[in-house]
XYZ file of C-alpha atoms in Angstrom:
496
model
C 0.046 88.976 8.852
C -0.045 86.287 6.169
C 2.511 83.554 5.468
C 3.226 82.393 1.923
C 5.329 79.279 1.181
C 6.623 78.271 -2.266
C 8.014 74.739 -2.484
C 9.917 73.301 -5.456
C 10.115 69.588 -6.142
C 12.001 67.327 -8.530
C 9.224 65.796 -10.635
C 11.117 62.471 -10.590
C 10.829 62.406 -6.810
C 8.136 62.415 -4.196
C 5.024 64.471 -4.869
C 4.047 67.217 -2.520
C 0.654 67.363 -0.862
C -2.317 69.351 -2.090
C -3.647 69.465 1.458
C -2.990 72.275 3.997
C 0.610 72.437 5.366
C 1.748 73.404 8.850
C 4.319 76.105 9.499
C 5.844 75.886 12.955
C 6.542 79.031 14.965
C 9.473 79.075 17.399
C 10.106 81.295 20.457
C 6.744 83.056 20.360
C 4.994 82.907 23.767
C 1.567 81.844 22.470
C 1.621 81.030 18.747
C 3.269 77.697 17.911
C 1.985 76.924 14.450
C 0.035 78.216 11.435
C -1.948 76.409 8.793
C -1.240 77.192 5.117
C -3.904 76.374 2.518
C -2.894 74.789 -0.746
C -3.248 77.331 -3.560
C -1.706 75.836 -6.737
C 0.932 73.614 -8.292
C 2.628 74.530 -11.549
C 5.101 72.749 -13.803
C 7.879 75.386 -14.256
C 10.073 73.253 -16.562
C 11.182 75.195 -19.664
C 8.782 75.702 -22.528
C 10.575 74.877 -25.733
C 10.262 73.990 -29.451
C 10.142 70.196 -29.650
C 9.562 70.142 -33.404
C 12.416 72.333 -34.588
C 14.987 71.362 -31.959
C 14.266 67.651 -32.383
C 14.603 67.106 -28.562
C 12.051 66.126 -25.967
C 10.640 68.677 -23.556
C 11.000 68.132 -19.800
C 7.579 67.587 -18.324
C 6.363 66.493 -14.897
C 3.841 64.135 -16.470
C 5.644 62.453 -19.404
C 9.350 63.264 -19.075
C 9.946 63.982 -15.369
C 13.717 63.428 -14.899
C 15.006 66.988 -14.441
C 11.540 68.592 -14.564
C 10.529 70.876 -11.676
C 7.167 71.720 -10.147
C 6.287 74.700 -7.947
C 3.691 74.377 -5.072
C 2.189 77.480 -3.506
C 0.627 77.540 -0.013
C -0.752 80.563 1.857
C -2.203 81.221 5.307
C -5.241 83.189 6.275
C -4.443 86.398 8.262
C -2.666 85.386 11.482
C -2.245 87.356 14.656
C 1.266 87.525 16.217
C 0.940 89.620 19.392
C 3.988 91.005 21.132
C 7.522 91.739 19.812
C 10.211 89.247 18.900
C 13.160 88.732 21.276
C 16.608 89.749 20.132
C 17.095 86.207 18.885
C 13.952 86.481 16.786
C 10.851 84.429 16.028
C 11.491 81.691 13.543
C 9.165 79.900 11.067
C 9.926 76.429 9.706
C 8.578 73.745 7.444
C 10.402 70.427 7.151
C 9.954 67.132 5.359
C 11.710 63.950 4.300
C 13.299 63.084 1.938
C 15.823 64.618 -0.394
C 16.562 63.608 -3.964
C 19.278 60.879 -3.972
C 20.652 62.251 -7.251
C 21.989 65.390 -5.571
C 25.604 65.927 -6.640
C 27.040 68.313 -4.001
C 25.726 66.879 -0.744
C 26.814 63.809 1.226
C 23.691 61.658 1.487
C 23.058 58.227 2.955
C 21.753 56.774 -0.316
C 21.620 57.613 -4.027
C 18.109 56.152 -4.313
C 16.275 56.628 -0.937
C 18.316 58.942 1.300
C 17.067 59.466 4.855
C 18.141 63.126 4.876
C 15.318 65.624 4.693
C 15.125 69.380 4.492
C 14.002 72.318 6.585
C 12.901 75.602 5.098
C 12.947 78.644 7.353
C 12.415 82.391 7.826
C 13.015 84.705 10.758
C 11.513 87.893 12.130
C 13.491 90.170 14.506
C 12.642 93.117 16.821
C 12.752 96.728 15.743
C 13.485 99.671 18.061
C 12.365 103.078 16.708
C 14.564 106.238 16.889
C 12.909 107.109 20.283
C 13.944 103.797 21.797
C 10.517 102.187 21.694
C 10.260 98.426 20.932
C 7.683 98.257 18.152
C 5.001 95.512 18.520
C 4.666 93.126 15.553
C 0.942 93.869 15.514
C -0.378 95.884 13.780
C 2.053 94.776 11.095
C 4.622 97.466 10.334
C 7.035 95.575 8.075
C 6.936 92.968 5.356
C 9.776 90.541 4.652
C 11.565 90.800 1.300
C 9.962 89.019 -1.631
C 11.550 87.130 -4.525
C 10.564 88.731 -7.847
C 12.267 86.129 -10.031
C 11.365 82.463 -10.351
C 14.323 80.226 -9.521
C 16.510 79.222 -12.411
C 16.645 75.478 -11.902
C 17.283 73.928 -15.388
C 20.281 75.230 -17.319
C 22.539 73.763 -20.023
C 26.255 73.584 -19.189
C 29.001 74.998 -21.276
C 28.513 78.758 -21.196
C 28.775 81.611 -18.642
C 25.514 82.104 -16.797
C 24.313 84.774 -14.408
C 20.999 85.094 -12.610
C 19.463 86.763 -9.548
C 16.609 85.834 -7.252
C 15.935 89.564 -7.548
C 14.453 90.312 -4.072
C 12.861 93.551 -3.073
C 11.305 95.006 0.094
C 7.967 96.787 0.091
C 9.149 99.262 2.763
C 12.411 99.805 0.763
C 14.418 98.449 3.672
C 18.078 97.737 2.804
C 18.672 94.119 1.821
C 21.779 92.018 1.487
C 22.403 88.504 0.018
C 24.468 85.684 1.523
C 25.033 81.987 0.975
C 23.712 79.702 3.709
C 23.539 76.083 4.760
C 20.933 73.503 3.668
C 19.350 71.864 6.721
C 18.139 68.347 7.466
C 14.641 67.743 8.873
C 14.415 67.536 12.623
C 12.417 66.632 15.800
C 12.327 68.649 18.993
C 12.955 72.390 19.265
C 14.301 74.418 16.382
C 17.855 75.394 17.355
C 20.212 75.253 14.375
C 23.066 76.791 16.391
C 22.973 73.696 18.573
C 22.678 71.390 15.542
C 18.906 70.830 15.487
C 18.365 70.608 12.617
C 21.852 69.768 11.413
C 23.504 71.327 8.415
C 24.102 68.766 5.692
C 27.714 67.904 4.809
C 29.151 68.794 1.428
C 30.880 66.733 -1.187
C 34.344 68.277 -1.771
C 35.141 70.727 -3.265
C 31.608 72.102 -2.752
C 30.618 74.120 0.312
C 27.737 76.315 1.390
C 29.482 79.348 -0.139
C 30.696 77.318 -3.161
C 27.635 75.202 -4.037
C 28.003 75.209 -7.823
C 30.790 74.289 -10.264
C 32.407 76.876 -12.456
C 33.831 79.403 -9.950
C 30.502 80.626 -8.658
C 30.159 84.092 -7.098
C 27.356 85.973 -5.316
C 27.035 89.768 -5.295
C 25.853 90.694 -1.815
C 24.146 93.922 -2.991
C 22.332 92.791 -6.130
C 22.082 89.075 -5.466
C 23.532 88.274 -8.876
C 24.955 84.732 -9.026
C 27.472 83.954 -11.801
C 29.280 80.785 -12.821
C 30.491 78.880 -15.892
C 30.055 75.185 -15.530
C 31.031 72.274 -17.759
C 29.890 69.794 -15.097
C 26.301 68.453 -15.171
C 24.400 67.327 -12.075
C 21.905 68.323 -9.429
C 23.229 71.023 -7.078
C 21.616 72.357 -3.920
C 22.020 76.095 -3.222
C 20.698 78.191 -0.334
C 20.614 82.019 -0.460
C 19.689 84.096 2.587
C 18.319 87.622 2.290
C 18.525 89.929 5.293
C 16.412 93.086 5.564
C 17.649 96.064 7.598
C 15.640 98.978 8.920
C 17.706 101.878 10.398
C 20.628 99.493 10.520
C 18.705 96.848 12.498
C 18.044 93.457 10.997
C 14.301 92.905 10.935
C 13.867 89.852 8.742
C 15.738 86.972 7.115
C 14.307 84.767 4.387
C 15.867 81.844 2.656
C 15.515 80.275 -0.757
C 16.784 76.745 -1.242
C 16.680 75.353 -4.787
C 18.102 72.387 -6.607
C 19.805 73.613 -9.772
C 19.726 71.018 -12.560
C 22.725 71.474 -14.911
C 22.274 69.480 -18.126
C 24.773 68.373 -20.798
C 22.357 69.418 -23.530
C 22.257 68.067 -27.128
C 23.969 70.075 -29.843
C 22.571 71.859 -32.868
C 23.448 70.679 -36.368
C 27.141 70.268 -37.057
C 27.794 69.470 -33.388
C 27.446 73.166 -32.573
C 26.406 73.852 -28.971
C 23.304 75.952 -28.376
C 24.230 79.325 -26.982
C 22.087 81.807 -25.056
C 20.984 85.192 -26.514
C 23.147 88.150 -25.842
C 21.768 91.296 -24.052
C 23.172 94.680 -24.921
C 24.061 96.942 -21.951
C 21.870 100.036 -22.059
C 24.110 102.565 -20.271
C 27.632 104.013 -20.714
C 29.967 104.102 -17.718
C 30.923 107.775 -17.353
C 34.439 106.845 -16.149
C 35.462 104.057 -18.513
C 33.256 105.004 -21.480
C 32.276 101.334 -21.825
C 28.751 99.838 -21.967
C 27.314 99.144 -18.552
C 24.281 97.619 -16.825
C 24.524 100.209 -14.012
C 23.728 103.884 -13.776
C 23.155 106.581 -11.216
C 20.605 109.344 -11.722
C 19.332 112.243 -9.598
C 15.793 111.893 -8.286
C 13.309 113.372 -10.733
C 15.154 111.922 -13.754
C 13.360 109.887 -16.398
C 15.289 106.629 -16.953
C 14.431 105.188 -20.403
C 16.189 102.833 -22.746
C 15.753 100.133 -25.340
C 17.216 96.703 -24.579
C 17.645 93.815 -26.950
C 18.117 90.109 -26.918
C 19.924 88.718 -29.993
C 20.541 85.116 -31.009
C 21.039 85.200 -34.778
C 23.705 82.509 -35.039
C 21.786 79.539 -33.581
C 19.693 77.937 -36.359
C 17.799 74.709 -36.152
C 18.700 71.866 -38.588
C 15.658 72.623 -40.767
C 16.758 76.275 -41.172
C 14.281 77.717 -38.684
C 15.355 80.573 -36.435
C 14.959 80.317 -32.654
C 12.273 82.407 -31.089
C 13.782 84.812 -28.483
C 11.613 85.895 -25.536
C 12.149 88.909 -23.301
C 10.970 89.232 -19.669
C 11.646 91.655 -16.800
C 11.148 91.566 -12.975
C 11.854 93.996 -10.208
C 10.361 95.433 -7.064
C 9.778 98.781 -8.785
C 8.162 97.238 -11.875
C 4.485 97.959 -12.433
C 2.428 94.868 -11.660
C 0.850 94.955 -15.155
C 3.918 96.686 -16.774
C 1.601 99.649 -17.655
C 0.153 101.309 -14.485
C 2.809 103.547 -12.931
C 1.014 103.352 -9.539
C 0.995 99.534 -9.269
C 4.157 98.900 -7.148
C 5.501 99.417 -3.652
C 6.821 102.925 -4.179
C 5.231 104.737 -7.176
C 5.987 105.995 -9.763
C 6.647 102.490 -11.109
C 8.738 101.372 -14.052
C 6.918 100.191 -17.200
C 8.067 97.884 -20.007
C 6.785 96.879 -23.435
C 7.977 95.932 -26.894
C 7.680 99.492 -28.216
C 4.228 98.850 -29.605
C 2.370 98.457 -26.331
C 2.757 94.657 -25.965
C 3.757 93.781 -22.388
C 6.132 90.896 -21.508
C 6.720 88.171 -22.090
C 6.966 88.844 -25.835
C 8.912 87.030 -28.521
C 10.240 87.262 -32.040
C 12.650 85.249 -34.215
C 16.405 85.800 -33.582
C 15.969 89.358 -32.220
C 13.715 90.890 -29.604
C 13.624 94.416 -28.220
C 11.923 95.965 -25.216
C 11.467 99.593 -24.027
C 11.950 100.485 -20.348
C 10.788 103.709 -18.716
C 10.862 104.849 -15.087
C 10.255 108.352 -13.749
C 12.183 108.547 -10.455
C 11.320 110.937 -7.643
C 12.330 111.839 -4.123
C 10.516 108.835 -2.695
C 13.229 106.680 -4.291
C 16.318 108.221 -2.679
C 18.144 106.984 0.420
C 16.811 109.073 3.277
C 17.383 109.209 7.029
C 14.380 111.347 7.881
C 13.294 110.120 11.310
C 15.561 107.105 10.712
C 13.183 106.038 7.968
C 16.248 104.863 6.067
C 15.450 103.298 2.710
C 17.673 101.815 0.023
C 18.329 103.808 -3.105
C 19.676 100.907 -5.193
C 17.050 99.379 -7.489
C 17.568 96.205 -9.467
C 15.680 94.878 -12.462
C 16.363 91.468 -13.942
C 15.995 91.340 -17.715
C 15.804 87.829 -19.111
C 16.251 86.795 -22.760
C 15.867 83.088 -23.589
C 15.554 80.952 -26.691
C 13.223 77.997 -27.289
C 15.829 75.205 -27.363
C 14.887 71.837 -25.833
C 15.281 70.430 -23.261
C 16.597 73.607 -21.579
C 16.440 77.132 -22.980
C 19.596 79.076 -23.568
C 19.104 81.877 -21.010
C 20.814 85.207 -20.392
C 19.820 87.382 -17.452
C 21.089 90.943 -17.084
C 20.790 92.680 -13.737
C 20.005 96.381 -14.349
C 21.224 98.447 -11.402
C 19.835 101.991 -10.958
C 20.967 104.130 -8.039
C 18.682 107.147 -7.355
C 20.743 109.982 -5.892
C 19.419 113.152 -4.263
C 18.282 115.801 -6.808
C 21.065 118.141 -7.836
C 20.852 121.355 -5.762
C 20.248 124.614 -7.539
C 23.550 126.593 -7.594
C 22.426 130.132 -6.813
C 25.552 132.229 -6.365
C 29.319 132.181 -7.005
C 31.387 134.990 -5.498
C 35.098 135.744 -5.255
C 36.557 137.199 -2.100
C 39.329 139.825 -2.176
C 41.896 137.129 -1.366
C 40.772 134.900 -4.227
C 38.761 132.459 -2.167
C 35.522 131.401 -3.876
C 32.128 131.174 -2.126
C 29.406 128.892 -3.421
C 25.765 129.117 -2.366
C 23.017 126.709 -3.408
C 19.371 125.799 -2.694
C 18.110 122.273 -2.166
C 15.120 121.137 -4.168
C 11.850 121.882 -2.377
C 10.396 118.932 -0.420
C 13.438 116.716 -1.023
C 13.882 114.571 2.072
C 17.051 114.697 4.168
C 19.782 112.404 2.908
C 23.091 110.925 4.010
C 24.322 110.999 0.442
C 27.190 113.515 0.014
C 27.344 116.245 -2.607
C 30.737 116.703 -4.274
C 32.451 119.920 -5.119
C 34.591 119.857 -8.340
C 37.096 122.528 -9.483
C 38.674 123.397 -12.755
C 40.635 126.441 -14.059
C 38.519 126.543 -17.234
C 34.974 125.640 -18.192
C 36.312 122.882 -20.461
C 37.983 121.111 -17.520
C 39.456 118.829 -16.532
C 37.671 118.949 -13.194
C 39.076 117.661 -9.903
C 36.985 116.790 -6.862
C 38.140 118.945 -3.922
C 35.573 118.251 -1.215
C 32.149 116.866 -0.261
C 29.334 118.397 1.777
C 26.289 116.928 3.482
C 22.715 118.128 3.842
C 21.647 120.679 5.149
C 24.837 122.652 4.442
C 24.164 125.047 1.606
C 27.409 127.012 1.345
C 31.039 126.191 0.612
C 34.214 128.234 0.428
C 37.110 127.095 -1.708
C 40.155 128.312 0.218
C 43.204 129.184 -1.772
C 41.336 129.031 -5.075
C 43.112 132.157 -6.418
C 39.925 133.060 -8.211
C 39.212 136.195 -10.137
C 36.083 137.736 -11.608
C 35.502 137.466 -15.332
C 32.798 139.709 -16.670
C 31.097 137.218 -18.931
C 27.709 135.635 -18.669
C 28.869 132.034 -18.321
C 32.184 132.130 -16.435
C 32.642 130.026 -13.295
C 35.374 127.839 -12.026
C 33.404 125.720 -9.557
C 30.632 123.190 -10.136
C 28.481 121.441 -7.486
């Protein structure tokens, strides 16, 4: 296995090392640490238009207050023999000290606090359907990965949503939760016993309320939403748990410091606003635009999506450039090759003329999404090889305002359902009961997803759901239907 560690630092604080870092391993009988080589460091502060906005750009070298830098470390292949205990193996990296300008934590000093931080991840045992405890080596599972860079620098004053957009290469089910930031520590890692200790919060903030503006976290998609008029530096910790056959097999954590800025205004004291993103789907129940859809496996999902910001004009009359990006576990690595992802076919994305993201244009930008789903993408329980059938893609539209871009992020949610069975026969019994017979699509894997039976007295509807059936049942009798035979080529009063 390999370990990868991404660290984010406030550029106005202490620099991180470009030498190898040590990850400590807890509760493994023989492995106690791993060495991670330094790979790179990157200033991830927003790129913006200094000339037209008239504002300075955040930069780790020349304008560091609020700027953020990402450091990447990675191990060589490491052997972890054996299987984790029920309490798991744990991997930690800790350091001193935190930024004294943090708004939502109680720290010992506003300039040189003694409190540090501990980053962690955990690996848990997995028992297969036959009751066998599976050894960690050879590696049979990868932890979830974050597909989206953390959103750390945002202007206040408008509703904002974002997602860390995690995915799992084995398509294990994942869930998102808030968690506690930890201090650094000495001795054995045992957070349940207070080593390291959770850091106290400044009221009214808490581990599950770390940001101003009525923050919420969607446990399924990981979408975080809030609307803050308060500026400051806010620590947040999100935990992602991965489940295989209902058993937790991994937990990873992302701790970031969100920098909320009271940004300068445009001309006429008008605040800069983020681009809008049009919803690509229509909710079949409400008839309203939606960012969610459900499709049967084998369907081609395709749509155009736009980012628009035509009202924000710079003082010199110049339009803002709007940029479009997309991330997701099922996205093609190069946005073109449909085989370059965890579970092909992969989704592809371009500007309609073959240009892959990120791409930009003044005031208005459009992208084309396409994904051919298949039976590999549906929730299945074949041999307890349960996989998730909810796929999320984060589409980001942002302007070039300084010092922080106006950003909108839409979480596209696509649920891949089992392919619709082929309805083969409808017959009416002498007493009016109606028999349905259908055939499942060849090679479709078993599924726990139900199929619904709907009834109407006419082809035009309205239809009412009367029951549900599960695979492998392929017949259904509607008792008391009072059906009759109509000798036309298209008559039927039941739909599956």
